[in-house]
CSV table of C-alpha atoms in Angstrom, one decimal:
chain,number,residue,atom,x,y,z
A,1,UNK,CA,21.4,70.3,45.5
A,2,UNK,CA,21.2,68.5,48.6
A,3,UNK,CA,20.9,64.9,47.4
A,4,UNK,CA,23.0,62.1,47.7
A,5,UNK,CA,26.6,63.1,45.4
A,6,UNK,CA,29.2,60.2,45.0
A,7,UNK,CA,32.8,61.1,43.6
A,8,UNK,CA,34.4,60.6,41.2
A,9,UNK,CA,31.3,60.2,38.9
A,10,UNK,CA,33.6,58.1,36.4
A,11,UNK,CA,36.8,56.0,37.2
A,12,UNK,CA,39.3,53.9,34.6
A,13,UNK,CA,41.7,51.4,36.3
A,14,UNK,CA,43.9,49.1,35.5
A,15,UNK,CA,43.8,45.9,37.0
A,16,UNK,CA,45.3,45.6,40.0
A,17,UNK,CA,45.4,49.1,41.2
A,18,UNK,CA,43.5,50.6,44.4
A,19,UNK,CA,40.6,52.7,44.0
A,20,UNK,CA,38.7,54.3,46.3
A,21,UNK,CA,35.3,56.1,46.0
A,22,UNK,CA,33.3,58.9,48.3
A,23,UNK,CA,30.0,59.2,48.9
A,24,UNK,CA,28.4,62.1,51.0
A,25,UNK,CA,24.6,61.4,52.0
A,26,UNK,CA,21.9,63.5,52.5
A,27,UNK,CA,22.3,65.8,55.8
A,28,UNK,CA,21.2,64.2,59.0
A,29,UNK,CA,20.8,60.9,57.4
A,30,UNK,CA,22.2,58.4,59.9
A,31,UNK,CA,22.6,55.2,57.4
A,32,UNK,CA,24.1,54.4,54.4
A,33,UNK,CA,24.5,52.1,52.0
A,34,UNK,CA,26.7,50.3,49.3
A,35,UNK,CA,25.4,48.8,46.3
A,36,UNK,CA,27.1,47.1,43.0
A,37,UNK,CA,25.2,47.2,39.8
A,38,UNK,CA,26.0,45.7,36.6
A,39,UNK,CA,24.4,46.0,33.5
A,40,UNK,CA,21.1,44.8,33.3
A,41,UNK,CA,20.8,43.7,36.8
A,42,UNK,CA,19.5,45.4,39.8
A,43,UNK,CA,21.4,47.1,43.0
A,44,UNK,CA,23.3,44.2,44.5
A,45,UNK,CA,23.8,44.8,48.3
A,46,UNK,CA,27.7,45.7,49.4
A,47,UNK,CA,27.7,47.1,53.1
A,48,UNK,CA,25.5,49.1,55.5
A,49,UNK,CA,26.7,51.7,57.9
A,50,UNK,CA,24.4,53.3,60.6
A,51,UNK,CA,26.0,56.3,62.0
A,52,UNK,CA,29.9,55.1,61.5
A,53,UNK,CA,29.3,51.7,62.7
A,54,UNK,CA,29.2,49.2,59.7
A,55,UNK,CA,26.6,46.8,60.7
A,56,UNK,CA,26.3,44.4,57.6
A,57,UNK,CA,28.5,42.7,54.6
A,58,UNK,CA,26.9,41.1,52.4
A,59,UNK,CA,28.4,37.8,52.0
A,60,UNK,CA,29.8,37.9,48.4
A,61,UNK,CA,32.3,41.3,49.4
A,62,UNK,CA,35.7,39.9,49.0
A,63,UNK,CA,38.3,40.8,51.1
A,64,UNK,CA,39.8,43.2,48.6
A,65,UNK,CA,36.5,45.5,49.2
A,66,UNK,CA,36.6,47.8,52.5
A,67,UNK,CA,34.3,50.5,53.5
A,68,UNK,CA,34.7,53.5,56.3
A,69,UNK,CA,32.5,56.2,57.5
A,70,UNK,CA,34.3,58.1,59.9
A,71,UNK,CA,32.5,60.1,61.9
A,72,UNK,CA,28.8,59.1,60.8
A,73,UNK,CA,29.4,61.3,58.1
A,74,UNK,CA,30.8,60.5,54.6
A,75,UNK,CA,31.6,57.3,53.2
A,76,UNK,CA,34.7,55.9,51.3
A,77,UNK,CA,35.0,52.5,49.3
A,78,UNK,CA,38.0,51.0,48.7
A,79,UNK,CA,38.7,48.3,46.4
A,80,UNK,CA,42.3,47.2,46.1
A,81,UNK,CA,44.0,45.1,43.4
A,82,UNK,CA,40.7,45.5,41.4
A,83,UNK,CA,39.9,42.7,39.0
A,84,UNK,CA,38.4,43.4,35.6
A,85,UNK,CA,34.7,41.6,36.7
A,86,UNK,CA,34.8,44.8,39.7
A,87,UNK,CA,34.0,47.1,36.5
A,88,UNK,CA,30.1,48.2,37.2
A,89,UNK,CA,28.3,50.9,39.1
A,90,UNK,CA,29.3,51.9,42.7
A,91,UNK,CA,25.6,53.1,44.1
A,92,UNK,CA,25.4,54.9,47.2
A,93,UNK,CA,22.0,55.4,49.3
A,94,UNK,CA,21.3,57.3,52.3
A,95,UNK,CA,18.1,57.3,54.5
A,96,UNK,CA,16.9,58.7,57.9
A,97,UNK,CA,14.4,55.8,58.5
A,98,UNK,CA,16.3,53.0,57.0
A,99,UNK,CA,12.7,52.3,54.9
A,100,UNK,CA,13.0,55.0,52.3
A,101,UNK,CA,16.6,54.9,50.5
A,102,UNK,CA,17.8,57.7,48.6
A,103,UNK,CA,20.2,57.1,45.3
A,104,UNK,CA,23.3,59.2,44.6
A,105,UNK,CA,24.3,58.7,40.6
A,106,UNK,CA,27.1,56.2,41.0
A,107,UNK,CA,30.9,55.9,40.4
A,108,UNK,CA,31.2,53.6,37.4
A,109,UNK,CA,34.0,52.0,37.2
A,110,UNK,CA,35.8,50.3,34.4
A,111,UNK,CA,39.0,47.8,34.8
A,112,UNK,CA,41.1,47.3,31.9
B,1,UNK,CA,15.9,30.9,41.4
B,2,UNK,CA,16.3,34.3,42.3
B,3,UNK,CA,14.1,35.6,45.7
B,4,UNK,CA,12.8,38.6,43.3
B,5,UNK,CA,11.9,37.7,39.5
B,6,UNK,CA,11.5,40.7,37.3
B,7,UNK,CA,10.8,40.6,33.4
B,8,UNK,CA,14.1,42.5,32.0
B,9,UNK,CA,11.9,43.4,28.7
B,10,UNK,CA,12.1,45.8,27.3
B,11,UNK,CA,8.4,46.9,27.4
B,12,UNK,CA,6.9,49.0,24.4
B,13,UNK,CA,4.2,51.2,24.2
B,14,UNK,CA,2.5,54.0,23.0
B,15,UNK,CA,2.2,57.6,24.4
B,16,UNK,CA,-0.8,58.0,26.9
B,17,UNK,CA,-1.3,54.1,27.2
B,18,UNK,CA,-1.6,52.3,30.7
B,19,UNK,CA,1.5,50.5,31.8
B,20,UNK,CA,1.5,47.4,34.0
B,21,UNK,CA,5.1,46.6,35.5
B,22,UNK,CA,5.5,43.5,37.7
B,23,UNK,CA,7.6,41.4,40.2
B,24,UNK,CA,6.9,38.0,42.0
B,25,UNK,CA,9.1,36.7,45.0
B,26,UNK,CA,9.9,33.7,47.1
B,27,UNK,CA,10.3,35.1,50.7
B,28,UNK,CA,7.5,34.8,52.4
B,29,UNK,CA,9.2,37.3,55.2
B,30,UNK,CA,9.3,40.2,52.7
B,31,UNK,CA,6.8,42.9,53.9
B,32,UNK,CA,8.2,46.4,52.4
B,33,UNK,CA,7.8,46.7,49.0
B,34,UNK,CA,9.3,49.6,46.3
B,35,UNK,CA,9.6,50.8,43.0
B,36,UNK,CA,12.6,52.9,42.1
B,37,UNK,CA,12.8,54.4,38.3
B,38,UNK,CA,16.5,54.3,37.1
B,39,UNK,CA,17.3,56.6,33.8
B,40,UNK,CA,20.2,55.3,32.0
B,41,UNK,CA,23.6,55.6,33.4
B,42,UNK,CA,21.5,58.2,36.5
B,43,UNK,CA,20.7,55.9,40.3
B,44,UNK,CA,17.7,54.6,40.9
B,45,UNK,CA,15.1,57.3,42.2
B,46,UNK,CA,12.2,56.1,44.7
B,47,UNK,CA,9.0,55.9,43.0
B,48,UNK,CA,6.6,54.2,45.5
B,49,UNK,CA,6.9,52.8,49.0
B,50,UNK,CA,3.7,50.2,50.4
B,51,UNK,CA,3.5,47.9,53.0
B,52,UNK,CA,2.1,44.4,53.3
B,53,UNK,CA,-0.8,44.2,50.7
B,54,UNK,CA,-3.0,46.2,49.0
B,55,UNK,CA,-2.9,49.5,46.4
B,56,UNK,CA,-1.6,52.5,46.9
B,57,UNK,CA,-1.8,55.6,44.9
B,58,UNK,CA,0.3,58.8,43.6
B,59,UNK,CA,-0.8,60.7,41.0
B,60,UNK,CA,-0.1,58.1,37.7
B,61,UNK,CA,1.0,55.8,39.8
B,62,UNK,CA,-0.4,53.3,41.6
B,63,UNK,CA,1.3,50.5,43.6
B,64,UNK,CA,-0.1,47.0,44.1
B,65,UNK,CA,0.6,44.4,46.5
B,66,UNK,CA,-0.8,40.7,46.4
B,67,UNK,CA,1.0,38.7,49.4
B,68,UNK,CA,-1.1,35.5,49.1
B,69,UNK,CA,0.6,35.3,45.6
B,70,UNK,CA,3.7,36.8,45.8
B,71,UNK,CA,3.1,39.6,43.3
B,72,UNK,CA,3.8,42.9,43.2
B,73,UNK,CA,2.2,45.8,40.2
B,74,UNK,CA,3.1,49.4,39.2
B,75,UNK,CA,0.9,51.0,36.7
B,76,UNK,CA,1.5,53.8,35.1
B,77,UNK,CA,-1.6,55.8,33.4
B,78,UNK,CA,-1.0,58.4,30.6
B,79,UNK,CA,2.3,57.3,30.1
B,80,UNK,CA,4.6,60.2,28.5
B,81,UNK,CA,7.8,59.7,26.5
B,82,UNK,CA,9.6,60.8,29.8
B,83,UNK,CA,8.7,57.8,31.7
B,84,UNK,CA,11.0,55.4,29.6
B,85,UNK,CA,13.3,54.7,31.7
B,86,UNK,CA,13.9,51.5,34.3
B,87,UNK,CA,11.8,50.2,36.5
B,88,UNK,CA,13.4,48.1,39.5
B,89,UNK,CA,11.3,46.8,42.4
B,90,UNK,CA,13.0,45.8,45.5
B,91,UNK,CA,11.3,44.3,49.1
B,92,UNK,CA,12.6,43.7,52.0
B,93,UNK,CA,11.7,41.9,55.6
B,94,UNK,CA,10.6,43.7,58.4
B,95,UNK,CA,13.1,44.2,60.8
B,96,UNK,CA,15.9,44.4,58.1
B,97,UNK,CA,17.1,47.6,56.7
B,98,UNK,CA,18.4,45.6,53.1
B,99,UNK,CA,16.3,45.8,50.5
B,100,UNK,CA,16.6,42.8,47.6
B,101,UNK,CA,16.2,44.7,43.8
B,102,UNK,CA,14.9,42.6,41.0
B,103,UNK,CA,17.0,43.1,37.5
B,104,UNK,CA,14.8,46.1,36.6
B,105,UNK,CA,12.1,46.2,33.6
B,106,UNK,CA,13.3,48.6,30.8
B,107,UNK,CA,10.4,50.4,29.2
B,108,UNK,CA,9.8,52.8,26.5
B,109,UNK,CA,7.5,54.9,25.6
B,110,UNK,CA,6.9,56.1,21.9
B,111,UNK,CA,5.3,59.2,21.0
């Protein structure tokens, strides 16, 4: 399979522990993206990396969120002293054109 | 408001019936326009791709675009029991690589 794959697929936490997710794109594609999703709402944009430089935060990422992509290659999320309102879906895309994104299945995390 | 409005549903119907799905927005600059399907607990998986107005087709699917009012369509014709799932739209400006998703439309399709 040489999609998107995201790791781990399913994390429990308790509040105010690190975390930190992986996400390897798609082969040769240059950008990458975080998304948040909650239930019953769509992708909420988190950060943007072309090659390894991060060119966009959205706004509404607190300080406790941080994102790498060494390299140009895989990408790590790190959210430290997670909160119980960070439990939702960790979505990563990848894309070659930056017009066409491609989904990996998500981290979903919970905070207890 | 939100920029992207999407009904949440859900949306029932029966096997082999034509499904309309839609999304109206507030940006004017919004040019690109998508529909991803998203199975339940899966990611979203690209669907369609158009730009600027008008219809575009792929097999059941057709995409249509409607700038002057804002409004975005997927149908879906012969709809199968396999196509329940959700259906998010997203759009974005030209010359930005961030697409904004609506909330996603659940529907289901009943054999």
């Amino acid at each position: 399979d040489t999609g998107v794959s995201q790791d781990p697929r399913h994390k429990i936490t308790k509040r105010g522990q690190n975390v930190t997710f992986r996400c390897d794109p798609i082969s040769e594609h240059n950008r990458l993206y975080w998304y948040r999703q909650t239930l019953g709402q769509g992708p909420e944009f988190l950060t943007y990396f072309q090659n390894e430089a991060q060119l966009e935060k959205s706004r509404l990422l607190s300080d406790r969120f941080s994102a790498e992509r060494p390299k140009g290659s895989f990408s790590t999320l790190e959210i430290q002293r997670t909160e119980q309102g960070d439990s939702a879906m960790y979505l990563c895309a990848s894309s070659i054109t930056g017009y066409e994104q491609y989904f990996g299945p998500g981290t979903r995390l919970t905070v207890t | 408001q939100k920029e992207v409005e999407q009904d949440p549903g859900p949306l029932s119907v029966p096997e082999g019936a034509i499904v309309s799905l839609n999304c109206t927005y507030s940006n004017s600059a919004f040019q690109y326009f998508m529909w991803y399907r998203q199975y339940s607990r899966k990611g979203p998986e690209l669907l369609m791709y158009t730009y600027s107005s008008g219809n575009k087709e792929d097999g059941r699917f057709t995409a249509q675009v409607d700038k002057s009012s804002k409004y975005i369509s997927l149908f879906i014709r012969d709809s199968q029991p396999s196509d329940s799932a959700t259906y998010l739209c997203a759009m974005r400006a030209g010359g930005s690589y961030i697409p904004t998703f609506g909330r996603g439309t659940s529907l289901i399709v009943h054999p």
